[in-house]
Amino acid sequence: MSQLQRITINPSQLQQTQLLLTPQQQHYLLRVLRLQDGDKFIAMDGMGKWWLTQLTGETGEILELLEVQTELPVSITLMMALPKGNSLDDVVRCCTELGVTCILPVLSDRTLLNPSPQKLERWRRIASEAAEQSERAFVPTILEPVAFSTAVTEYAANHRYICEARGDYPHLKKVLNNCSGEIIIAIGPEGGWTEKEIEMSIKAKFQPVSLGCRILRAVTAPIVALSLIAAACEV
Amino acid sequence: MSQLQRITINPSQLQQTQLLLTPQQQHYLLRVLRLQDGDKFIAMDGMGKWWLTQLTGETGEILELLEVQTELPVSITLMMALPKGNSLDDVVRCCTELGVTCILPVLSDRTLLNPSPQKLERWRRIASEAAEQSERAFVPTILEPVAFSTAVTEYAANHRYICEARGDYPHLKKVLNNCSGEIIIAIGPEGGWTEKEIEMSIKAKFQPVSLGCRILRAVTAPIVALSLIAAACEV
């Protein structure tokens, strides 16, 4: 089963047991993957449901709803200060593989750029592809970038952590004992958060945590944080 | 202290309390970083020692030996099946940040390329730069690529793990209870290890382990494994 090709669909493409394929999906299945009439593939709605589907002409025939066990039992929102250049591409790709639920890019005091709307589309496409490759049932939501002050005050979760390389804070692994419900984890930009931002986040009930004794790049830190949270939930 | 610039030196550059700088290091300190006579920087020998050094003309004057606390208490060797293209660059960079001791690229059944000697130099340069940026006292050793069969039989450690996405193996986090001495962790290529390779590694006393329920790319898996080992050692 796990070797079947996967595509992400919009729930509106489902008409009872028939799956209406977009021209792009037809091209991908018929031309790129060279599937034949009668071949099977998996259609994912990106919200936790997978269907075993059979190619029938230029549409799909739904055969059965599948059980999937690849999602984490918690909801994880990554608040990620926008890193330089295209670095968020890698963060979206790796964190999707690791089970993130939602990524909220934030504009922090040390953020250099305000990304174009094309970037948002690009991150969403990367998340969709990474969800397929890692055999997830769920495509993470990539939200529009917001200011740091908006992010820390308007997004709620029962566990909120902000990672900070400098300072004597407890290790994330240590505080992850009760790993349930919703987790928000905030990761800073190159150069780290400003003192003002750390203070603002503490007022908003974020707990500052460390990811270890070495200084991580802004793009490595979220992968480390997600690795630790996923392992804490699954083991 | 942590904000001072760092350079990696060869122990032979030390002449009692004087540090002889190479032309490249002079260029970097004087032209790129624009240090002035009397400015301080840190010289690392890549083997655990840091010296606070003062620029004096075109040489350095050693002021004191520094205590560093950024190295893990275990030795970790990453046996990494060579991934496609330049992907090992990212693996070297991230795993250096996370505290790896040694990286041994391996040629597995599903490895596509045999890298050029220039690649080895490139990986070593990346490791040196990443060690400086992450404030490590130690530059990881990057060994020449060897065949998988050589790697699993000739390299010894008291803990040996091989990561495998498919199959019902215990999670790495679960088996890391007694994290001391030397650890070898083997990570497969795109498409995973072959059955023959898994069998060969088990005969060589490697324990197959999982990194979670989702399928990780070959370049993400070592970062996840190193994150879990580093956290197990430090927390």
PDB file of N, CA and C in Angstrom, chain B residues 84-157:
ATOM      1  N   LYS B  84      21.874  12.022  -3.188  1.00  0.00           N
ATOM      2  CA  LYS B  84      22.008  12.593  -4.538  1.00  0.00           C
ATOM      3  C   LYS B  84      22.604  13.997  -4.518  1.00  0.00           C
ATOM      4  N   GLY B  85      23.236  14.369  -5.618  1.00  0.00           N
ATOM      5  CA  GLY B  85      23.675  15.750  -5.852  1.00  0.00           C
ATOM      6  C   GLY B  85      24.544  16.290  -4.737  1.00  0.00           C
ATOM      7  N   ASN B  86      24.244  17.531  -4.305  1.00  0.00           N
ATOM      8  CA  ASN B  86      25.049  18.167  -3.260  1.00  0.00           C
ATOM      9  C   ASN B  86      24.424  18.029  -1.877  1.00  0.00           C
ATOM     10  N   SER B  87      23.506  17.072  -1.724  1.00  0.00           N
ATOM     11  CA  SER B  87      22.746  17.011  -0.472  1.00  0.00           C
ATOM     12  C   SER B  87      23.608  16.754   0.747  1.00  0.00           C
ATOM     13  N   LEU B  88      24.767  16.104   0.567  1.00  0.00           N
ATOM     14  CA  LEU B  88      25.592  15.855   1.757  1.00  0.00           C
ATOM     15  C   LEU B  88      26.110  17.168   2.358  1.00  0.00           C
ATOM     16  N   ASP B  89      26.191  18.219   1.556  1.00  0.00           N
ATOM     17  CA  ASP B  89      26.601  19.530   2.091  1.00  0.00           C
ATOM     18  C   ASP B  89      25.718  19.919   3.285  1.00  0.00           C
ATOM     19  N   ASP B  90      24.414  19.832   3.092  1.00  0.00           N
ATOM     20  CA  ASP B  90      23.482  20.208   4.157  1.00  0.00           C
ATOM     21  C   ASP B  90      23.596  19.279   5.361  1.00  0.00           C
ATOM     22  N   VAL B  91      23.811  17.998   5.085  1.00  0.00           N
ATOM     23  CA  VAL B  91      23.942  17.025   6.175  1.00  0.00           C
ATOM     24  C   VAL B  91      25.176  17.356   7.016  1.00  0.00           C
ATOM     25  N   VAL B  92      26.292  17.644   6.348  1.00  0.00           N
ATOM     26  CA  VAL B  92      27.525  17.992   7.064  1.00  0.00           C
ATOM     27  C   VAL B  92      27.302  19.254   7.902  1.00  0.00           C
ATOM     28  N   ARG B  93      26.661  20.247   7.289  1.00  0.00           N
ATOM     29  CA  ARG B  93      26.450  21.530   7.980  1.00  0.00           C
ATOM     30  C   ARG B  93      25.578  21.339   9.220  1.00  0.00           C
ATOM     31  N   CYS B  94      24.422  20.705   9.046  1.00  0.00           N
ATOM     32  CA  CYS B  94      23.469  20.565  10.160  1.00  0.00           C
ATOM     33  C   CYS B  94      24.014  19.643  11.251  1.00  0.00           C
ATOM     34  N   CYS B  95      24.634  18.526  10.847  1.00  0.00           N
ATOM     35  CA  CYS B  95      25.107  17.578  11.862  1.00  0.00           C
ATOM     36  C   CYS B  95      26.299  18.130  12.625  1.00  0.00           C
ATOM     37  N   THR B  96      27.092  18.980  11.984  1.00  0.00           N
ATOM     38  CA  THR B  96      28.165  19.662  12.710  1.00  0.00           C
ATOM     39  C   THR B  96      27.568  20.574  13.780  1.00  0.00           C
ATOM     40  N   GLU B  97      26.537  21.334  13.404  1.00  0.00           N
ATOM     41  CA  GLU B  97      25.857  22.183  14.391  1.00  0.00           C
ATOM     42  C   GLU B  97      25.340  21.375  15.575  1.00  0.00           C
ATOM     43  N   LEU B  98      24.935  20.136  15.286  1.00  0.00           N
ATOM     44  CA  LEU B  98      24.292  19.315  16.317  1.00  0.00           C
ATOM     45  C   LEU B  98      25.287  18.497  17.119  1.00  0.00           C
ATOM     46  N   GLY B  99      26.580  18.606  16.821  1.00  0.00           N
ATOM     47  CA  GLY B  99      27.577  17.996  17.695  1.00  0.00           C
ATOM     48  C   GLY B  99      28.205  16.708  17.208  1.00  0.00           C
ATOM     49  N   VAL B 100      28.033  16.354  15.911  1.00  0.00           N
ATOM     50  CA  VAL B 100      28.613  15.102  15.410  1.00  0.00           C
ATOM     51  C   VAL B 100      30.139  15.124  15.565  1.00  0.00           C
ATOM     52  N   THR B 101      30.735  13.960  15.787  1.00  0.00           N
ATOM     53  CA  THR B 101      32.187  13.855  15.956  1.00  0.00           C
ATOM     54  C   THR B 101      32.871  13.500  14.640  1.00  0.00           C
ATOM     55  N   CYS B 102      32.220  12.623  13.872  1.00  0.00           N
ATOM     56  CA  CYS B 102      32.842  12.090  12.667  1.00  0.00           C
ATOM     57  C   CYS B 102      31.745  11.743  11.656  1.00  0.00           C
ATOM     58  N   ILE B 103      31.987  12.037  10.384  1.00  0.00           N
ATOM     59  CA  ILE B 103      31.040  11.648   9.334  1.00  0.00           C
ATOM     60  C   ILE B 103      31.761  10.742   8.353  1.00  0.00           C
ATOM     61  N   LEU B 104      31.192   9.561   8.143  1.00  0.00           N
ATOM     62  CA  LEU B 104      31.765   8.589   7.222  1.00  0.00           C
ATOM     63  C   LEU B 104      30.776   8.374   6.069  1.00  0.00           C
ATOM     64  N   PRO B 105      31.040   8.969   4.892  1.00  0.00           N
ATOM     65  CA  PRO B 105      30.136   8.739   3.751  1.00  0.00           C
ATOM     66  C   PRO B 105      30.297   7.290   3.286  1.00  0.00           C
ATOM     67  N   VAL B 106      29.169   6.611   3.040  1.00  0.00           N
ATOM     68  CA  VAL B 106      29.271   5.219   2.593  1.00  0.00           C
ATOM     69  C   VAL B 106      28.589   5.027   1.245  1.00  0.00           C
ATOM     70  N   LEU B 107      29.171   4.110   0.480  1.00  0.00           N
ATOM     71  CA  LEU B 107      28.629   3.744  -0.829  1.00  0.00           C
ATOM     72  C   LEU B 107      27.750   2.522  -0.611  1.00  0.00           C
ATOM     73  N   SER B 108      26.426   2.701  -0.732  1.00  0.00           N
ATOM     74  CA  SER B 108      25.499   1.599  -0.480  1.00  0.00           C
ATOM     75  C   SER B 108      25.010   1.051  -1.811  1.00  0.00           C
ATOM     76  N   ASP B 109      24.224  -0.034  -1.747  1.00  0.00           N
ATOM     77  CA  ASP B 109      23.705  -0.641  -2.980  1.00  0.00           C
ATOM     78  C   ASP B 109      22.911   0.358  -3.819  1.00  0.00           C
ATOM     79  N   ARG B 110      22.230   1.296  -3.156  1.00  0.00           N
ATOM     80  CA  ARG B 110      21.395   2.255  -3.893  1.00  0.00           C
ATOM     81  C   ARG B 110      22.056   3.624  -4.040  1.00  0.00           C
ATOM     82  N   THR B 111      23.349   3.708  -3.757  1.00  0.00           N
ATOM     83  CA  THR B 111      24.061   4.972  -3.952  1.00  0.00           C
ATOM     84  C   THR B 111      24.372   5.146  -5.432  1.00  0.00           C
ATOM     85  N   LEU B 112      24.143   6.332  -5.936  1.00  0.00           N
ATOM     86  CA  LEU B 112      24.307   6.548  -7.370  1.00  0.00           C
ATOM     87  C   LEU B 112      25.717   6.975  -7.748  1.00  0.00           C
ATOM     88  N   LEU B 113      26.335   7.766  -6.895  1.00  0.00           N
ATOM     89  CA  LEU B 113      27.587   8.368  -7.365  1.00  0.00           C
ATOM     90  C   LEU B 113      28.769   8.050  -6.474  1.00  0.00           C
ATOM     91  N   ASN B 114      29.928   8.104  -7.041  1.00  0.00           N
ATOM     92  CA  ASN B 114      31.187   7.991  -6.330  1.00  0.00           C
ATOM     93  C   ASN B 114      31.797   9.388  -6.377  1.00  0.00           C
ATOM     94  N   PRO B 115      31.866  10.078  -5.246  1.00  0.00           N
ATOM     95  CA  PRO B 115      32.209  11.504  -5.293  1.00  0.00           C
ATOM     96  C   PRO B 115      33.674  11.762  -5.642  1.00  0.00           C
ATOM     97  N   SER B 116      33.922  12.935  -6.171  1.00  0.00           N
ATOM     98  CA  SER B 116      35.287  13.335  -6.531  1.00  0.00           C
ATOM     99  C   SER B 116      36.046  13.761  -5.277  1.00  0.00           C
ATOM    100  N   PRO B 117      37.382  13.731  -5.323  1.00  0.00           N
ATOM    101  CA  PRO B 117      38.171  14.186  -4.162  1.00  0.00           C
ATOM    102  C   PRO B 117      37.864  15.645  -3.790  1.00  0.00           C
ATOM    103  N   GLN B 118      37.467  16.455  -4.784  1.00  0.00           N
ATOM    104  CA  GLN B 118      37.121  17.855  -4.481  1.00  0.00           C
ATOM    105  C   GLN B 118      35.955  17.928  -3.490  1.00  0.00           C
ATOM    106  N   LYS B 119      35.037  16.962  -3.593  1.00  0.00           N
ATOM    107  CA  LYS B 119      33.886  16.948  -2.692  1.00  0.00           C
ATOM    108  C   LYS B 119      34.330  16.811  -1.243  1.00  0.00           C
ATOM    109  N   LEU B 120      35.303  15.929  -1.027  1.00  0.00           N
ATOM    110  CA  LEU B 120      35.783  15.695   0.335  1.00  0.00           C
ATOM    111  C   LEU B 120      36.342  16.986   0.931  1.00  0.00           C
ATOM    112  N   GLU B 121      37.139  17.710   0.122  1.00  0.00           N
ATOM    113  CA  GLU B 121      37.670  18.999   0.591  1.00  0.00           C
ATOM    114  C   GLU B 121      36.540  19.965   0.917  1.00  0.00           C
ATOM    115  N   ARG B 122      35.516  19.946   0.031  1.00  0.00           N
ATOM    116  CA  ARG B 122      34.386  20.841   0.226  1.00  0.00           C
ATOM    117  C   ARG B 122      33.660  20.520   1.534  1.00  0.00           C
ATOM    118  N   TRP B 123      33.397  19.235   1.809  1.00  0.00           N
ATOM    119  CA  TRP B 123      32.711  18.851   3.053  1.00  0.00           C
ATOM    120  C   TRP B 123      33.522  19.254   4.277  1.00  0.00           C
ATOM    121  N   ARG B 124      34.848  19.104   4.173  1.00  0.00           N
ATOM    122  CA  ARG B 124      35.698  19.464   5.318  1.00  0.00           C
ATOM    123  C   ARG B 124      35.662  20.969   5.571  1.00  0.00           C
ATOM    124  N   ARG B 125      35.604  21.752   4.490  1.00  0.00           N
ATOM    125  CA  ARG B 125      35.522  23.205   4.653  1.00  0.00           C
ATOM    126  C   ARG B 125      34.177  23.585   5.288  1.00  0.00           C
ATOM    127  N   ILE B 126      33.117  22.924   4.831  1.00  0.00           N
ATOM    128  CA  ILE B 126      31.785  23.199   5.395  1.00  0.00           C
ATOM    129  C   ILE B 126      31.757  22.849   6.882  1.00  0.00           C
ATOM    130  N   ALA B 127      32.357  21.702   7.246  1.00  0.00           N
ATOM    131  CA  ALA B 127      32.379  21.285   8.659  1.00  0.00           C
ATOM    132  C   ALA B 127      33.127  22.303   9.508  1.00  0.00           C
ATOM    133  N   SER B 128      34.245  22.813   8.971  1.00  0.00           N
ATOM    134  CA  SER B 128      35.039  23.781   9.712  1.00  0.00           C
ATOM    135  C   SER B 128      34.253  25.083   9.930  1.00  0.00           C
ATOM    136  N   GLU B 129      33.582  25.541   8.866  1.00  0.00           N
ATOM    137  CA  GLU B 129      32.790  26.776   8.981  1.00  0.00           C
ATOM    138  C   GLU B 129      31.611  26.591   9.937  1.00  0.00           C
ATOM    139  N   ALA B 130      30.949  25.440   9.838  1.00  0.00           N
ATOM    140  CA  ALA B 130      29.776  25.193  10.699  1.00  0.00           C
ATOM    141  C   ALA B 130      30.190  25.060  12.159  1.00  0.00           C
ATOM    142  N   ALA B 131      31.378  24.476  12.404  1.00  0.00           N
ATOM    143  CA  ALA B 131      31.870  24.359  13.790  1.00  0.00           C
ATOM    144  C   ALA B 131      32.106  25.741  14.382  1.00  0.00           C
ATOM    145  N   GLU B 132      32.664  26.645  13.563  1.00  0.00           N
ATOM    146  CA  GLU B 132      32.879  28.014  14.049  1.00  0.00           C
ATOM    147  C   GLU B 132      31.554  28.699  14.358  1.00  0.00           C
ATOM    148  N   GLN B 133      30.608  28.611  13.401  1.00  0.00           N
ATOM    149  CA  GLN B 133      29.335  29.313  13.565  1.00  0.00           C
ATOM    150  C   GLN B 133      28.530  28.802  14.751  1.00  0.00           C
ATOM    151  N   SER B 134      28.623  27.495  15.005  1.00  0.00           N
ATOM    152  CA  SER B 134      27.820  26.933  16.085  1.00  0.00           C
ATOM    153  C   SER B 134      28.579  26.971  17.411  1.00  0.00           C
ATOM    154  N   GLU B 135      29.768  27.615  17.404  1.00  0.00           N
ATOM    155  CA  GLU B 135      30.577  27.818  18.607  1.00  0.00           C
ATOM    156  C   GLU B 135      31.060  26.514  19.216  1.00  0.00           C
ATOM    157  N   ARG B 136      31.324  25.532  18.345  1.00  0.00           N
ATOM    158  CA  ARG B 136      31.891  24.287  18.832  1.00  0.00           C
ATOM    159  C   ARG B 136      33.393  24.441  19.032  1.00  0.00           C
ATOM    160  N   ALA B 137      33.942  23.605  19.899  1.00  0.00           N
ATOM    161  CA  ALA B 137      35.381  23.617  20.130  1.00  0.00           C
ATOM    162  C   ALA B 137      36.077  22.614  19.222  1.00  0.00           C
ATOM    163  N   PHE B 138      35.302  21.819  18.514  1.00  0.00           N
ATOM    164  CA  PHE B 138      35.811  20.644  17.821  1.00  0.00           C
ATOM    165  C   PHE B 138      35.271  20.631  16.391  1.00  0.00           C
ATOM    166  N   VAL B 139      36.151  20.466  15.409  1.00  0.00           N
ATOM    167  CA  VAL B 139      35.694  20.333  14.015  1.00  0.00           C
ATOM    168  C   VAL B 139      35.547  18.842  13.711  1.00  0.00           C
ATOM    169  N   PRO B 140      34.356  18.406  13.278  1.00  0.00           N
ATOM    170  CA  PRO B 140      34.170  16.981  12.993  1.00  0.00           C
ATOM    171  C   PRO B 140      35.134  16.496  11.906  1.00  0.00           C
ATOM    172  N   THR B 141      35.504  15.254  12.014  1.00  0.00           N
ATOM    173  CA  THR B 141      36.337  14.609  11.004  1.00  0.00           C
ATOM    174  C   THR B 141      35.430  14.103   9.885  1.00  0.00           C
ATOM    175  N   ILE B 142      35.774  14.420   8.640  1.00  0.00           N
ATOM    176  CA  ILE B 142      35.033  13.870   7.509  1.00  0.00           C
ATOM    177  C   ILE B 142      35.951  12.863   6.838  1.00  0.00           C
ATOM    178  N   LEU B 143      35.574  11.601   6.878  1.00  0.00           N
ATOM    179  CA  LEU B 143      36.419  10.546   6.321  1.00  0.00           C
ATOM    180  C   LEU B 143      36.150  10.349   4.837  1.00  0.00           C
ATOM    181  N   GLU B 144      37.072   9.669   4.161  1.00  0.00           N
ATOM    182  CA  GLU B 144      36.870   9.337   2.748  1.00  0.00           C
ATOM    183  C   GLU B 144      35.774   8.296   2.626  1.00  0.00           C
ATOM    184  N   PRO B 145      34.936   8.376   1.589  1.00  0.00           N
ATOM    185  CA  PRO B 145      33.855   7.402   1.424  1.00  0.00           C
ATOM    186  C   PRO B 145      34.391   5.981   1.331  1.00  0.00           C
ATOM    187  N   VAL B 146      33.671   5.041   1.946  1.00  0.00           N
ATOM    188  CA  VAL B 146      34.025   3.618   1.861  1.00  0.00           C
ATOM    189  C   VAL B 146      32.775   2.812   1.522  1.00  0.00           C
ATOM    190  N   ALA B 147      32.977   1.562   1.126  1.00  0.00           N
ATOM    191  CA  ALA B 147      31.853   0.673   0.837  1.00  0.00           C
ATOM    192  C   ALA B 147      31.102   0.363   2.132  1.00  0.00           C
ATOM    193  N   PHE B 148      29.794   0.119   2.010  1.00  0.00           N
ATOM    194  CA  PHE B 148      28.961  -0.170   3.181  1.00  0.00           C
ATOM    195  C   PHE B 148      29.514  -1.351   3.973  1.00  0.00           C
ATOM    196  N   SER B 149      29.942  -2.402   3.271  1.00  0.00           N
ATOM    197  CA  SER B 149      30.427  -3.612   3.954  1.00  0.00           C
ATOM    198  C   SER B 149      31.676  -3.298   4.794  1.00  0.00           C
ATOM    199  N   THR B 150      32.531  -2.414   4.291  1.00  0.00           N
ATOM    200  CA  THR B 150      33.713  -1.986   5.051  1.00  0.00           C
ATOM    201  C   THR B 150      33.274  -1.186   6.272  1.00  0.00           C
ATOM    202  N   ALA B 151      32.335  -0.274   6.063  1.00  0.00           N
ATOM    203  CA  ALA B 151      31.902   0.608   7.142  1.00  0.00           C
ATOM    204  C   ALA B 151      31.344  -0.186   8.320  1.00  0.00           C
ATOM    205  N   VAL B 152      30.449  -1.139   8.051  1.00  0.00           N
ATOM    206  CA  VAL B 152      29.800  -1.831   9.178  1.00  0.00           C
ATOM    207  C   VAL B 152      30.728  -2.824   9.871  1.00  0.00           C
ATOM    208  N   THR B 153      31.745  -3.301   9.173  1.00  0.00           N
ATOM    209  CA  THR B 153      32.598  -4.311   9.811  1.00  0.00           C
ATOM    210  C   THR B 153      33.846  -3.708  10.440  1.00  0.00           C
ATOM    211  N   GLU B 154      34.339  -2.585   9.905  1.00  0.00           N
ATOM    212  CA  GLU B 154      35.629  -2.084  10.382  1.00  0.00           C
ATOM    213  C   GLU B 154      35.557  -0.964  11.411  1.00  0.00           C
ATOM    214  N   TYR B 155      34.371  -0.370  11.599  1.00  0.00           N
ATOM    215  CA  TYR B 155      34.281   0.731  12.555  1.00  0.00           C
ATOM    216  C   TYR B 155      33.579   0.251  13.822  1.00  0.00           C
ATOM    217  N   ALA B 156      34.226   0.412  14.955  1.00  0.00           N
ATOM    218  CA  ALA B 156      33.707  -0.126  16.208  1.00  0.00           C
ATOM    219  C   ALA B 156      33.143   0.983  17.094  1.00  0.00           C
ATOM    220  N   ALA B 157      32.147   0.639  17.898  1.00  0.00           N
ATOM    221  CA  ALA B 157      31.560   1.552  18.880  1.00  0.00           C
ATOM    222  C   ALA B 157      30.716   0.702  19.808  1.00  0.00           C
TER     223      ALA B 157
END
